[in-house]
Every structure is written in structure tokens, then in C-alpha cells.
Tab-separated table of C-alpha atoms in Angstrom:
chain	number	residue	atom	x	y	z
A	1366	MET	CA	153.905	61.358	63.877
A	1367	LYS	CA	154.829	63.257	67.041
A	1368	LYS	CA	153.712	66.510	65.416
A	1369	LEU	CA	150.370	64.949	64.463
A	1370	LEU	CA	149.870	63.669	68.016
A	1371	LEU	CA	150.815	67.089	69.443
A	1372	ILE	CA	148.351	68.871	67.101
A	1373	ALA	CA	145.585	66.407	68.052
A	1374	CYS	CA	146.247	67.041	71.776
A	1375	VAL	CA	146.164	70.821	71.290
A	1376	ILE	CA	142.895	70.632	69.336
A	1377	THR	CA	141.314	68.274	71.898
A	1378	GLY	CA	142.442	70.515	74.758
A	1379	GLY	CA	140.997	73.553	73.004
A	1380	LEU	CA	137.663	71.829	72.444
A	1381	ILE	CA	137.457	70.672	76.045
A	1382	SER	CA	138.213	74.146	77.386
A	1383	CYS	CA	135.491	75.659	75.162
A	1384	THR	CA	132.844	73.114	76.136
A	1385	LYS	CA	130.046	74.536	78.275
A	1386	GLN	CA	130.180	72.975	81.728
A	1387	GLU	CA	126.675	73.262	83.148
A	1388	SER	CA	127.352	71.043	86.131
A	1389	SER	CA	130.139	73.187	87.546
A	1390	MET	CA	129.154	75.797	90.092
A	1391	PRO	CA	131.112	79.016	90.515
A	1392	GLU	CA	132.975	79.431	93.765
A	1393	GLY	CA	130.481	80.394	96.480
A	1394	GLY	CA	127.540	79.360	94.268
A	1395	ILE	CA	124.765	77.315	95.835
A	1396	GLY	CA	122.277	77.058	92.969
A	1397	TYR	CA	121.116	78.556	89.726
A	1398	ILE	CA	118.133	80.416	88.255
A	1399	LYS	CA	115.920	79.546	85.283
A	1400	ALA	CA	113.640	81.948	83.428
A	1401	LYS	CA	111.458	79.181	81.910
A	1402	SER	CA	110.463	75.822	83.352
A	1403	GLU	CA	107.535	73.506	84.059
A	1404	ASN	CA	107.579	74.707	87.675
A	1405	ILE	CA	107.188	78.325	86.540
A	1406	ASP	CA	104.291	77.218	84.335
A	1407	LEU	CA	102.710	75.533	87.382
A	1408	THR	CA	102.898	78.745	89.439
A	1409	ILE	CA	101.420	80.746	86.553
A	1410	LYS	CA	98.612	78.177	86.263
A	1411	SER	CA	97.912	78.493	89.982
A	1412	MET	CA	97.692	82.299	89.799
A	1413	THR	CA	95.583	82.197	86.635
A	1414	THR	CA	93.060	79.668	87.954
A	1415	MET	CA	92.756	81.641	91.199
A	1416	SER	CA	92.067	84.756	89.158
A	1417	GLU	CA	89.450	82.892	87.106
A	1418	GLY	CA	87.764	81.588	90.261
A	1419	ASP	CA	88.360	77.952	89.297
A	1420	SER	CA	88.944	76.500	92.760
A	1421	ALA	CA	89.201	72.871	91.531
A	1422	ALA	CA	91.973	73.690	89.030
A	1423	TYR	CA	93.651	75.956	91.616
A	1424	ARG	CA	93.541	73.182	94.228
A	1425	ALA	CA	95.023	70.694	91.729
A	1426	THR	CA	98.296	72.667	91.535
A	1427	TYR	CA	99.000	71.983	95.229
A	1428	ALA	CA	99.894	68.890	97.255
A	1429	GLU	CA	97.099	67.963	99.685
A	1430	ASP	CA	99.390	68.619	102.674
A	1431	VAL	CA	100.694	71.975	101.363
A	1432	VAL	CA	101.445	74.641	103.966
A	1433	PHE	CA	100.737	78.303	103.180
A	1434	TYR	CA	102.595	81.019	105.033
A	1435	ASP	CA	100.145	83.834	104.290
A	1436	ASN	CA	101.706	87.024	105.697
A	1437	THR	CA	101.808	86.063	109.387
A	1438	ASP	CA	99.268	83.205	109.224
A	1439	THR	CA	99.891	79.524	108.540
A	1440	LEU	CA	97.114	77.897	106.509
A	1441	THR	CA	96.139	74.530	105.054
A	1442	LEU	CA	94.892	74.058	101.506
A	1443	ASP	CA	91.249	74.028	102.664
A	1444	GLN	CA	91.735	77.253	104.636
A	1445	ASN	CA	93.435	78.917	101.678
A	1446	VAL	CA	90.686	77.905	99.241
A	1447	SER	CA	88.038	79.112	101.725
A	1448	ILE	CA	89.486	82.640	101.479
A	1449	PHE	CA	88.547	82.715	97.796
A	1450	THR	CA	85.170	81.105	98.466
A	1451	ASN	CA	84.419	83.812	101.053
A	1452	MET	CA	85.555	86.567	98.687
A	1453	LYS	CA	83.279	85.189	95.967
A	1454	ALA	CA	80.350	84.987	98.437
A	1455	LYS	CA	80.865	88.688	99.221
A	1456	GLY	CA	80.784	89.523	95.495
A	1457	ALA	CA	84.507	90.226	95.227
A	1458	THR	CA	86.743	89.195	92.343
A	1459	MET	CA	90.514	89.031	92.140
A	1460	LYS	CA	91.953	89.499	88.657
A	1461	LEU	CA	95.561	88.754	87.741
A	1462	ASP	CA	96.753	91.876	85.901
A	1463	LYS	CA	100.392	91.107	85.305
A	1464	ILE	CA	103.227	88.923	86.482
A	1465	VAL	CA	106.034	91.455	86.699
A	1466	ASP	CA	108.818	88.982	87.505
A	1467	ILE	CA	108.951	85.210	87.832
A	1468	LYS	CA	111.892	82.822	88.034
A	1469	GLU	CA	112.847	79.426	89.396
A	1470	MET	CA	115.722	78.978	91.821
A	1471	ILE	CA	117.216	75.495	91.888
A	1472	TYR	CA	119.445	74.286	94.711
A	1473	PRO	CA	121.208	70.950	94.272
A	1474	VAL	CA	121.657	69.393	97.721
A	1475	PRO	CA	124.176	66.548	98.063
A	1476	ASN	CA	122.538	63.213	98.998
A	1477	LYS	CA	119.039	64.788	99.017
A	1478	ASP	CA	116.394	65.900	96.560
A	1479	THR	CA	117.113	69.096	94.667
A	1480	LEU	CA	115.157	72.055	96.026
A	1481	HIS	CA	113.014	74.015	93.553
A	1482	TYR	CA	111.515	77.413	94.387
A	1483	VAL	CA	109.525	79.668	92.066
A	1484	LEU	CA	109.611	83.356	93.006
A	1485	ALA	CA	106.904	85.608	91.579
A	1486	TYR	CA	105.975	89.264	91.835
A	1487	ALA	CA	102.461	89.887	90.505
A	1488	TRP	CA	99.822	92.628	90.320
A	1489	PHE	CA	96.197	91.749	91.044
A	1490	THR	CA	93.077	93.922	91.037
A	1491	LEU	CA	90.558	93.181	93.762
A	1492	THR	CA	87.063	94.450	92.916
A	1493	ARG	CA	83.791	94.497	94.818
A	1494	GLY	CA	80.914	96.529	93.481
A	1495	ASP	CA	82.200	99.955	92.451
A	1496	LYS	CA	85.356	99.692	94.615
A	1497	SER	CA	88.646	98.258	93.409
A	1498	THR	CA	92.247	98.251	94.505
A	1499	LYS	CA	95.572	96.998	93.185
A	1500	VAL	CA	97.398	94.454	95.299
A	1501	ILE	CA	101.009	93.390	94.806
A	1502	ILE	CA	101.606	89.802	95.839
A	1503	ASN	CA	105.097	88.399	96.322
A	1504	SER	CA	105.089	84.618	96.395
A	1505	VAL	CA	107.634	81.862	96.799
A	1506	ASP	CA	106.481	78.358	95.902
A	1507	GLN	CA	108.453	75.275	96.868
A	1508	ILE	CA	107.693	72.632	94.263
A	1509	GLU	CA	108.225	68.882	94.444
A	1510	ASN	CA	107.105	66.319	91.875
A	1511	GLY	CA	104.946	68.782	89.951
A	1512	LYS	CA	103.008	70.087	92.984
A	1513	GLN	CA	103.391	73.137	95.186
A	1514	VAL	CA	104.229	71.872	98.684
A	1515	LYS	CA	104.872	75.186	100.476
A	1516	GLU	CA	103.932	78.739	99.615
A	1517	TRP	CA	105.078	81.956	101.233
A	1518	LEU	CA	102.898	84.996	100.434
A	1519	ARG	CA	103.466	88.658	101.235
A	1520	TYR	CA	100.953	91.378	100.365
A	1521	ASP	CA	99.183	94.415	101.825
A	1522	SER	CA	96.186	92.851	103.551
A	1523	LYS	CA	94.886	96.294	104.579
A	1524	LYS	CA	93.844	97.059	100.991
A	1525	MET	CA	92.075	93.706	100.702
A	1526	ASN	CA	90.240	94.131	104.000
A	1527	GLU	CA	88.981	97.587	102.981
A	1528	ILE	CA	87.382	96.150	99.830
A	1529	LEU	CA	85.827	93.248	101.710
A	1530	LYS	CA	84.221	95.398	104.482
């Protein structure tokens, strides 16, 4: 009987040690990264609808009180959407060519909501008439409850301004 109990303990211990422990964080770890998620899909939808010129669908991916940190400017949702309206009025289009890298970073915060950020690195082509240029946009979207609540954007605005002259 003792041998049977000892064997059962060894087997149980072995199974427990082989079980994947997703909730444990490595020493010094503060979060984790996902390659696929609903939040990533939301960011892709936002970029795609912007590229298609669908301002209503684009707007729907954001919270009404979203804050955009567009290079060195801080914008509201209306101000951000007006950029695309102005581009369209000038006969310019912005096509999403490729999302080179996209991932979600998730930071569990004790006694608070978990923080979700989607980081993306994408190539766009801005075209107006016979002129076009490639623009790399780096974005970080903070997402809460299925909406983008903050967005940090970095890109070469010089190339965009040259097309829109």
C-alpha cells in the first residue's frame, strides 16, 4: 500500500510539474505578447477602413473621447477624421500596402484593469494625381472594451506634405 501511495505521489508530482502555468510570470516580467487577438483584429480593421476611405467604419473602431498623439500633435477623433476628409478633398488616397509587424502587449496590473496595447508597423502608399510616396507608420493603440482609447502615431510627415502641396 505504501508503494502504491508513493507511486501515485510521484506520478501526480510529475504531472503537476509538466503542466503549463500560463498565469506565472518570469522573474522581471511585467506582461506578455500575443500574435493573434480581437484587439489586433480591431487595429487591422481601423487601418483597412482608413485605407478604403470609409470614415464611418474607421470612426467606429475608436472611443468618442479617444486621444491621438500624431507625431508631435494631440488630436481628437473629429480632428483625426478631418485629416482624411481633407486628403480626399484634395484628390489624395492612402492605400494600406502591408502590415509588416503587429502584436498585442498585455500588462496585468494588480487591482486595476489590464492594459492592452497593439503595436503595428505598416506601409502605406499616398497618391495624388501622378505623384505617390510610401509612408511607414508606426502605431500603438491602447484598447479598452473593444475600442481604441489612445493612439500614438509616428511617421514621416514631410513625404505626406509634399504629396498634398
